[in-house]
PDB file of C-alpha atoms in Angstrom:
ATOM      1  CA  ASP A   1     -12.691  -4.264   9.832  1.00  0.00           C
ATOM      2  CA  ILE A   2     -10.453  -7.241   9.102  1.00  0.00           C
ATOM      3  CA  GLN A   3      -7.341  -7.267  11.290  1.00  0.00           C
ATOM      4  CA  MET A   4      -4.065  -8.550   9.887  1.00  0.00           C
ATOM      5  CA  THR A   5      -1.208  -9.874  11.977  1.00  0.00           C
ATOM      6  CA  GLN A   6       2.278 -10.930  10.905  1.00  0.00           C
ATOM      7  CA  SER A   7       4.952 -13.048  12.521  1.00  0.00           C
ATOM      8  CA  PRO A   8       7.675 -12.594  13.287  1.00  0.00           C
ATOM      9  CA  SER A   9       7.838  -8.809  13.584  1.00  0.00           C
ATOM     10  CA  SER A  10      11.509  -9.009  12.671  1.00  0.00           C
ATOM     11  CA  LEU A  11      14.083 -11.610  11.796  1.00  0.00           C
ATOM     12  CA  SER A  12      17.779 -11.815  11.131  1.00  0.00           C
ATOM     13  CA  ALA A  13      18.976 -14.028   8.320  1.00  0.00           C
ATOM     14  CA  SER A  14      21.997 -14.666   6.143  1.00  0.00           C
ATOM     15  CA  VAL A  15      22.359 -14.551   2.393  1.00  0.00           C
ATOM     16  CA  GLY A  16      21.225 -17.885   1.004  1.00  0.00           C
ATOM     17  CA  ASP A  17      18.829 -18.642   3.866  1.00  0.00           C
ATOM     18  CA  ARG A  18      15.260 -19.744   3.301  1.00  0.00           C
ATOM     19  CA  VAL A  19      12.945 -17.224   4.964  1.00  0.00           C
ATOM     20  CA  THR A  20       9.286 -17.659   5.822  1.00  0.00           C
ATOM     21  CA  ILE A  21       6.925 -14.903   6.980  1.00  0.00           C
ATOM     22  CA  THR A  22       3.408 -15.629   8.192  1.00  0.00           C
ATOM     23  CA  CYS A  23       0.316 -13.462   7.895  1.00  0.00           C
ATOM     24  CA  ARG A  24      -3.008 -14.159   9.576  1.00  0.00           C
ATOM     25  CA  ALA A  25      -6.387 -12.529   8.973  1.00  0.00           C
ATOM     26  CA  SER A  26      -9.042 -12.095  11.659  1.00  0.00           C
ATOM     27  CA  GLN A  27     -11.621 -13.742   9.356  1.00  0.00           C
ATOM     28  CA  SER A  28     -11.553 -15.621   6.104  1.00  0.00           C
ATOM     29  CA  ILE A  29     -10.348 -13.553   3.175  1.00  0.00           C
ATOM     30  CA  THR A  30     -10.320 -16.528   0.760  1.00  0.00           C
ATOM     31  CA  SER A  31      -7.260 -15.771  -1.422  1.00  0.00           C
ATOM     32  CA  TYR A  32      -7.443 -11.968  -1.383  1.00  0.00           C
ATOM     33  CA  LEU A  33      -4.000 -11.542   0.164  1.00  0.00           C
ATOM     34  CA  ASN A  34      -1.149  -9.468  -1.233  1.00  0.00           C
ATOM     35  CA  TRP A  35       2.494  -9.085  -0.232  1.00  0.00           C
ATOM     36  CA  TYR A  36       4.629  -5.963  -0.581  1.00  0.00           C
ATOM     37  CA  GLN A  37       8.310  -5.257  -0.052  1.00  0.00           C
ATOM     38  CA  GLN A  38       9.490  -1.875   1.197  1.00  0.00           C
ATOM     39  CA  LYS A  39      13.053  -0.634   1.463  1.00  0.00           C
ATOM     40  CA  PRO A  40      13.972   2.373   3.626  1.00  0.00           C
ATOM     41  CA  GLY A  41      12.927   5.667   2.071  1.00  0.00           C
ATOM     42  CA  LYS A  42      11.232   3.949  -0.859  1.00  0.00           C
ATOM     43  CA  ALA A  43       7.678   3.190  -1.875  1.00  0.00           C
ATOM     44  CA  PRO A  44       6.345  -0.328  -1.354  1.00  0.00           C
ATOM     45  CA  LYS A  45       6.605  -2.769  -4.235  1.00  0.00           C
ATOM     46  CA  LEU A  46       3.996  -5.423  -5.007  1.00  0.00           C
ATOM     47  CA  LEU A  47       5.487  -8.927  -4.886  1.00  0.00           C
ATOM     48  CA  ILE A  48       2.584 -11.368  -4.692  1.00  0.00           C
ATOM     49  CA  TYR A  49      -1.154 -10.931  -5.286  1.00  0.00           C
ATOM     50  CA  THR A  50      -4.130 -13.198  -4.610  1.00  0.00           C
ATOM     51  CA  ALA A  51      -1.982 -15.206  -2.208  1.00  0.00           C
ATOM     52  CA  SER A  52       0.247 -16.967  -4.709  1.00  0.00           C
ATOM     53  CA  SER A  53       0.475 -15.067  -8.009  1.00  0.00           C
ATOM     54  CA  LEU A  54       3.878 -13.564  -8.695  1.00  0.00           C
ATOM     55  CA  GLN A  55       3.808  -9.969  -9.894  1.00  0.00           C
ATOM     56  CA  SER A  56       5.531  -9.411 -13.226  1.00  0.00           C
ATOM     57  CA  GLY A  57       9.261  -8.826 -12.843  1.00  0.00           C
ATOM     58  CA  VAL A  58       9.512 -10.270  -9.337  1.00  0.00           C
ATOM     59  CA  PRO A  59      12.187 -12.978  -8.950  1.00  0.00           C
ATOM     60  CA  SER A  60      10.952 -16.537  -8.688  1.00  0.00           C
ATOM     61  CA  ARG A  61      12.660 -17.011  -5.309  1.00  0.00           C
ATOM     62  CA  PHE A  62       9.592 -15.251  -3.869  1.00  0.00           C
ATOM     63  CA  SER A  63       6.485 -17.371  -3.436  1.00  0.00           C
ATOM     64  CA  GLY A  64       3.232 -17.144  -1.560  1.00  0.00           C
ATOM     65  CA  SER A  65       0.753 -19.672  -0.292  1.00  0.00           C
ATOM     66  CA  GLY A  66      -2.330 -20.027   1.860  1.00  0.00           C
ATOM     67  CA  SER A  67      -6.038 -19.383   1.853  1.00  0.00           C
ATOM     68  CA  GLY A  68      -8.755 -18.547   4.323  1.00  0.00           C
ATOM     69  CA  THR A  69      -6.999 -16.942   7.271  1.00  0.00           C
ATOM     70  CA  ASP A  70      -3.393 -18.187   7.135  1.00  0.00           C
ATOM     71  CA  PHE A  71      -0.812 -17.176   4.564  1.00  0.00           C
ATOM     72  CA  THR A  72       2.911 -17.473   4.017  1.00  0.00           C
ATOM     73  CA  LEU A  73       5.534 -15.563   2.068  1.00  0.00           C
ATOM     74  CA  THR A  74       8.670 -17.564   1.370  1.00  0.00           C
ATOM     75  CA  ILE A  75      11.995 -16.385   0.026  1.00  0.00           C
ATOM     76  CA  SER A  76      13.784 -19.526  -1.097  1.00  0.00           C
ATOM     77  CA  SER A  77      17.333 -18.157  -1.032  1.00  0.00           C
ATOM     78  CA  LEU A  78      17.739 -14.723   0.519  1.00  0.00           C
ATOM     79  CA  GLN A  79      19.705 -12.246  -1.576  1.00  0.00           C
ATOM     80  CA  PRO A  80      21.380  -8.999  -0.412  1.00  0.00           C
ATOM     81  CA  GLU A  81      18.698  -6.915  -2.115  1.00  0.00           C
ATOM     82  CA  ASP A  82      15.951  -8.718  -0.175  1.00  0.00           C
ATOM     83  CA  PHE A  83      16.749  -7.076   3.151  1.00  0.00           C
ATOM     84  CA  ALA A  84      13.638  -4.970   3.639  1.00  0.00           C
ATOM     85  CA  THR A  85      10.295  -4.822   5.415  1.00  0.00           C
ATOM     86  CA  TYR A  86       7.487  -7.012   4.131  1.00  0.00           C
ATOM     87  CA  TYR A  87       3.793  -6.230   4.499  1.00  0.00           C
ATOM     88  CA  CYS A  88       0.742  -8.333   3.833  1.00  0.00           C
ATOM     89  CA  GLN A  89      -2.557  -6.712   2.828  1.00  0.00           C
ATOM     90  CA  GLN A  90      -6.050  -8.104   2.526  1.00  0.00           C
ATOM     91  CA  SER A  91      -8.144  -6.960  -0.424  1.00  0.00           C
ATOM     92  CA  TYR A  92     -11.232  -8.991   0.444  1.00  0.00           C
ATOM     93  CA  SER A  93     -13.178  -6.073   1.891  1.00  0.00           C
ATOM     94  CA  THR A  94     -12.725  -2.391   2.567  1.00  0.00           C
ATOM     95  CA  PRO A  95     -10.799  -1.018   4.342  1.00  0.00           C
ATOM     96  CA  PHE A  96      -7.945  -2.899   2.679  1.00  0.00           C
ATOM     97  CA  THR A  97      -5.923  -3.365   5.834  1.00  0.00           C
ATOM     98  CA  PHE A  98      -2.209  -4.073   6.022  1.00  0.00           C
ATOM     99  CA  GLY A  99      -0.306  -6.186   8.468  1.00  0.00           C
ATOM    100  CA  PRO A 100       2.189  -4.440  10.778  1.00  0.00           C
ATOM    101  CA  GLY A 101       5.176  -5.579   8.760  1.00  0.00           C
ATOM    102  CA  THR A 102       8.113  -7.954   9.134  1.00  0.00           C
ATOM    103  CA  LYS A 103      11.592  -6.487   8.995  1.00  0.00           C
ATOM    104  CA  VAL A 104      14.230  -8.775   7.512  1.00  0.00           C
ATOM    105  CA  ASP A 105      17.764  -7.750   8.307  1.00  0.00           C
ATOM    106  CA  ILE A 106      21.255  -9.140   8.030  1.00  0.00           C
ATOM    107  CA  LYS A 107      22.463 -11.612  10.641  1.00  0.00           C
TER     108      LYS A 107
ATOM    109  CA  GLN B   1       6.738   2.440 -17.701  1.00  0.00           C
ATOM    110  CA  VAL B   2       4.182   3.703 -15.219  1.00  0.00           C
ATOM    111  CA  GLN B   3       5.152   6.889 -13.419  1.00  0.00           C
ATOM    112  CA  LEU B   4       3.178   8.403 -10.571  1.00  0.00           C
ATOM    113  CA  VAL B   5       4.367  11.701  -9.128  1.00  0.00           C
ATOM    114  CA  GLU B   6       2.784  13.139  -5.997  1.00  0.00           C
ATOM    115  CA  SER B   7       2.918  16.787  -5.022  1.00  0.00           C
ATOM    116  CA  GLY B   8       1.290  19.200  -2.626  1.00  0.00           C
ATOM    117  CA  GLY B   9       2.646  17.980   0.687  1.00  0.00           C
ATOM    118  CA  GLY B  10       4.036  20.292   3.313  1.00  0.00           C
ATOM    119  CA  LEU B  11       3.634  21.716   6.791  1.00  0.00           C
ATOM    120  CA  VAL B  12       0.130  22.696   7.876  1.00  0.00           C
ATOM    121  CA  LYS B  13      -1.378  23.665  11.223  1.00  0.00           C
ATOM    122  CA  PRO B  14      -3.961  21.487  12.960  1.00  0.00           C
ATOM    123  CA  GLY B  15      -7.391  22.231  11.538  1.00  0.00           C
ATOM    124  CA  GLY B  16      -5.898  23.351   8.239  1.00  0.00           C
ATOM    125  CA  SER B  17      -6.327  22.025   4.725  1.00  0.00           C
ATOM    126  CA  LEU B  18      -4.082  20.668   2.011  1.00  0.00           C
ATOM    127  CA  ARG B  19      -4.653  19.297  -1.472  1.00  0.00           C
ATOM    128  CA  LEU B  20      -2.437  16.527  -2.752  1.00  0.00           C
ATOM    129  CA  SER B  21      -2.045  15.776  -6.455  1.00  0.00           C
ATOM    130  CA  CYS B  22      -0.737  12.755  -8.308  1.00  0.00           C
ATOM    131  CA  ALA B  23       0.260  13.032 -11.955  1.00  0.00           C
ATOM    132  CA  ALA B  24       0.179   9.761 -13.845  1.00  0.00           C
ATOM    133  CA  SER B  25       1.933   8.715 -17.039  1.00  0.00           C
ATOM    134  CA  GLY B  26       2.759   5.483 -18.835  1.00  0.00           C
ATOM    135  CA  LEU B  27      -0.690   3.980 -18.340  1.00  0.00           C
ATOM    136  CA  THR B  28      -4.204   4.491 -19.681  1.00  0.00           C
ATOM    137  CA  PHE B  29      -5.206   6.416 -16.603  1.00  0.00           C
ATOM    138  CA  SER B  30      -8.938   6.163 -17.181  1.00  0.00           C
ATOM    139  CA  ASP B  31      -8.714   2.338 -17.046  1.00  0.00           C
ATOM    140  CA  TYR B  32      -7.248   2.211 -13.544  1.00  0.00           C
ATOM    141  CA  TYR B  33      -8.492   2.508 -10.004  1.00  0.00           C
ATOM    142  CA  MET B  34      -6.380   4.864  -7.939  1.00  0.00           C
ATOM    143  CA  SER B  35      -5.669   4.851  -4.226  1.00  0.00           C
ATOM    144  CA  TRP B  36      -4.044   6.945  -1.538  1.00  0.00           C
ATOM    145  CA  ILE B  37      -2.054   5.038   1.066  1.00  0.00           C
ATOM    146  CA  ARG B  38      -0.152   6.687   3.886  1.00  0.00           C
ATOM    147  CA  GLN B  39       2.682   5.856   6.241  1.00  0.00           C
ATOM    148  CA  ALA B  40       3.294   7.741   9.463  1.00  0.00           C
ATOM    149  CA  PRO B  41       6.977   8.253  10.323  1.00  0.00           C
ATOM    150  CA  GLY B  42       8.487   4.955  11.414  1.00  0.00           C
ATOM    151  CA  LYS B  43       5.123   3.179  11.167  1.00  0.00           C
ATOM    152  CA  GLY B  44       3.339   0.769   8.868  1.00  0.00           C
ATOM    153  CA  LEU B  45       1.089   1.301   5.879  1.00  0.00           C
ATOM    154  CA  GLU B  46      -2.476   2.545   6.133  1.00  0.00           C
ATOM    155  CA  TRP B  47      -4.884   2.464   3.197  1.00  0.00           C
ATOM    156  CA  VAL B  48      -6.708   5.816   3.082  1.00  0.00           C
ATOM    157  CA  SER B  49      -9.008   5.914   0.069  1.00  0.00           C
ATOM    158  CA  TYR B  50      -9.661   4.664  -3.433  1.00  0.00           C
ATOM    159  CA  ILE B  51     -11.582   5.844  -6.457  1.00  0.00           C
ATOM    160  CA  SER B  52     -12.832   3.755  -9.340  1.00  0.00           C
ATOM    161  CA  SER B  53     -11.606   4.248 -12.885  1.00  0.00           C
ATOM    162  CA  SER B  54     -14.600   6.389 -13.838  1.00  0.00           C
ATOM    163  CA  GLY B  55     -14.686   8.220 -10.534  1.00  0.00           C
ATOM    164  CA  SER B  56     -18.176   6.997  -9.748  1.00  0.00           C
ATOM    165  CA  THR B  57     -17.167   4.940  -6.700  1.00  0.00           C
ATOM    166  CA  THR B  58     -15.087   6.022  -3.748  1.00  0.00           C
ATOM    167  CA  TYR B  59     -14.197   4.471  -0.395  1.00  0.00           C
ATOM    168  CA  TYR B  60     -12.534   5.965   2.653  1.00  0.00           C
ATOM    169  CA  ALA B  61     -10.932   4.659   5.805  1.00  0.00           C
ATOM    170  CA  ASP B  62     -12.960   5.570   8.889  1.00  0.00           C
ATOM    171  CA  SER B  63     -10.024   7.633  10.149  1.00  0.00           C
ATOM    172  CA  VAL B  64     -10.449  10.144   7.299  1.00  0.00           C
ATOM    173  CA  LYS B  65     -14.121   9.810   6.358  1.00  0.00           C
ATOM    174  CA  GLY B  66     -15.851  13.174   6.289  1.00  0.00           C
ATOM    175  CA  ARG B  67     -12.551  15.073   6.244  1.00  0.00           C
ATOM    176  CA  PHE B  68     -10.803  13.833   3.082  1.00  0.00           C
ATOM    177  CA  THR B  69     -12.155  13.760  -0.467  1.00  0.00           C
ATOM    178  CA  ILE B  70     -10.612  11.790  -3.305  1.00  0.00           C
ATOM    179  CA  SER B  71     -11.195  12.840  -6.896  1.00  0.00           C
ATOM    180  CA  ARG B  72      -9.693  12.409 -10.330  1.00  0.00           C
ATOM    181  CA  ASP B  73      -9.525  14.158 -13.686  1.00  0.00           C
ATOM    182  CA  ASN B  74      -9.117  11.542 -16.376  1.00  0.00           C
ATOM    183  CA  ALA B  75      -8.578  14.214 -19.042  1.00  0.00           C
ATOM    184  CA  LYS B  76      -5.552  15.439 -17.089  1.00  0.00           C
ATOM    185  CA  ASN B  77      -4.339  12.001 -15.930  1.00  0.00           C
ATOM    186  CA  SER B  78      -4.456  13.298 -12.388  1.00  0.00           C
ATOM    187  CA  LEU B  79      -5.587  12.132  -8.971  1.00  0.00           C
ATOM    188  CA  TYR B  80      -6.305  14.389  -6.014  1.00  0.00           C
ATOM    189  CA  LEU B  81      -6.816  14.194  -2.278  1.00  0.00           C
ATOM    190  CA  GLN B  82      -8.446  17.159  -0.581  1.00  0.00           C
ATOM    191  CA  MET B  83      -7.611  16.999   3.117  1.00  0.00           C
ATOM    192  CA  ASN B  84      -9.564  19.199   5.533  1.00  0.00           C
ATOM    193  CA  SER B  85      -9.627  19.485   9.324  1.00  0.00           C
ATOM    194  CA  LEU B  86      -6.146  18.028   9.502  1.00  0.00           C
ATOM    195  CA  ARG B  87      -4.928  16.484  12.735  1.00  0.00           C
ATOM    196  CA  ALA B  88      -1.496  15.663  14.091  1.00  0.00           C
ATOM    197  CA  GLU B  89      -2.217  11.990  13.455  1.00  0.00           C
ATOM    198  CA  ASP B  90      -2.555  12.684   9.732  1.00  0.00           C
ATOM    199  CA  THR B  91       1.182  13.356   9.602  1.00  0.00           C
ATOM    200  CA  ALA B  92       2.571  10.826   7.128  1.00  0.00           C
ATOM    201  CA  VAL B  93       4.061  10.194   3.738  1.00  0.00           C
ATOM    202  CA  TYR B  94       1.153   9.924   1.316  1.00  0.00           C
ATOM    203  CA  TYR B  95       1.543   7.602  -1.643  1.00  0.00           C
ATOM    204  CA  CYS B  96      -0.688   7.397  -4.674  1.00  0.00           C
ATOM    205  CA  ALA B  97      -0.987   3.989  -6.274  1.00  0.00           C
ATOM    206  CA  SER B  98      -2.645   2.493  -9.331  1.00  0.00           C
ATOM    207  CA  SER B  99      -4.431  -0.810  -9.735  1.00  0.00           C
ATOM    208  CA  PHE B 100      -6.520  -2.509 -12.380  1.00  0.00           C
ATOM    209  CA  LEU B 101      -9.064  -3.317  -9.696  1.00  0.00           C
ATOM    210  CA  ALA B 102      -9.442  -1.653  -6.301  1.00  0.00           C
ATOM    211  CA  ALA B 103      -6.498  -3.701  -5.041  1.00  0.00           C
ATOM    212  CA  PRO B 104      -3.724  -4.741  -5.025  1.00  0.00           C
ATOM    213  CA  SER B 105      -1.776  -1.570  -5.688  1.00  0.00           C
ATOM    214  CA  GLU B 106       0.511  -2.396  -8.572  1.00  0.00           C
ATOM    215  CA  ASP B 107       2.440   0.835  -9.083  1.00  0.00           C
ATOM    216  CA  TRP B 108       3.286   3.489  -6.506  1.00  0.00           C
ATOM    217  CA  GLY B 109       4.545   7.039  -6.531  1.00  0.00           C
ATOM    218  CA  GLN B 110       7.512   8.185  -4.478  1.00  0.00           C
ATOM    219  CA  GLY B 111       5.289   9.779  -1.850  1.00  0.00           C
ATOM    220  CA  THR B 112       4.781  13.277  -0.500  1.00  0.00           C
ATOM    221  CA  LEU B 113       5.209  14.200   3.161  1.00  0.00           C
ATOM    222  CA  VAL B 114       2.394  15.902   5.037  1.00  0.00           C
ATOM    223  CA  THR B 115       3.259  17.302   8.455  1.00  0.00           C
ATOM    224  CA  VAL B 116       0.492  18.602  10.700  1.00  0.00           C
ATOM    225  CA  SER B 117       1.954  20.647  13.512  1.00  0.00           C
ATOM    226  CA  SER B 118       1.524  23.990  15.199  1.00  0.00           C
TER     227      SER B 118
END
């Protein structure tokens, strides 16, 4: 199975900050990397698919990059509604494993 | 818009069985792959299973293989997860999710809680 790691596991940031979350795969997954946002008590929401494609309806302050084993989710200017946990997921091969998550909270 | 509504969760004893359902609307159900993804209390996400749009292809995580069975009824716009030989570690919120391919999961239900405890 492909193992996914994320760093940091949590971070504190202020509204307006630029935030970067890193995801690493245990082997190359080319660009088959997705990012989800989850708020407490809610279902996850797809933000980015195939590493850098923005899901319809997702604000443009979210962006993704990377290929192979190293990927990044960037929030260009953090908004109050962005405080949540973010998960990466590889869809290169089954099982479609998720990273452990990065919790973004208010500084 | 797409709506996915899970049902069937509850409290079950270890070794017991439960059948989850997911009712879909707002999409051409027979065009979409469907998945079950779970989240143990306070933990991260774990992909459990998916089924192709026609139902001809299924995949399972090793943790549930041989115990869980995914199925669908395209005439009823419904997805199912039959869970047998349940264990304490199966305790989680179970989400159904739709996708045009096997992944990523584009739309999610609100989840249904399964608790396995004596």
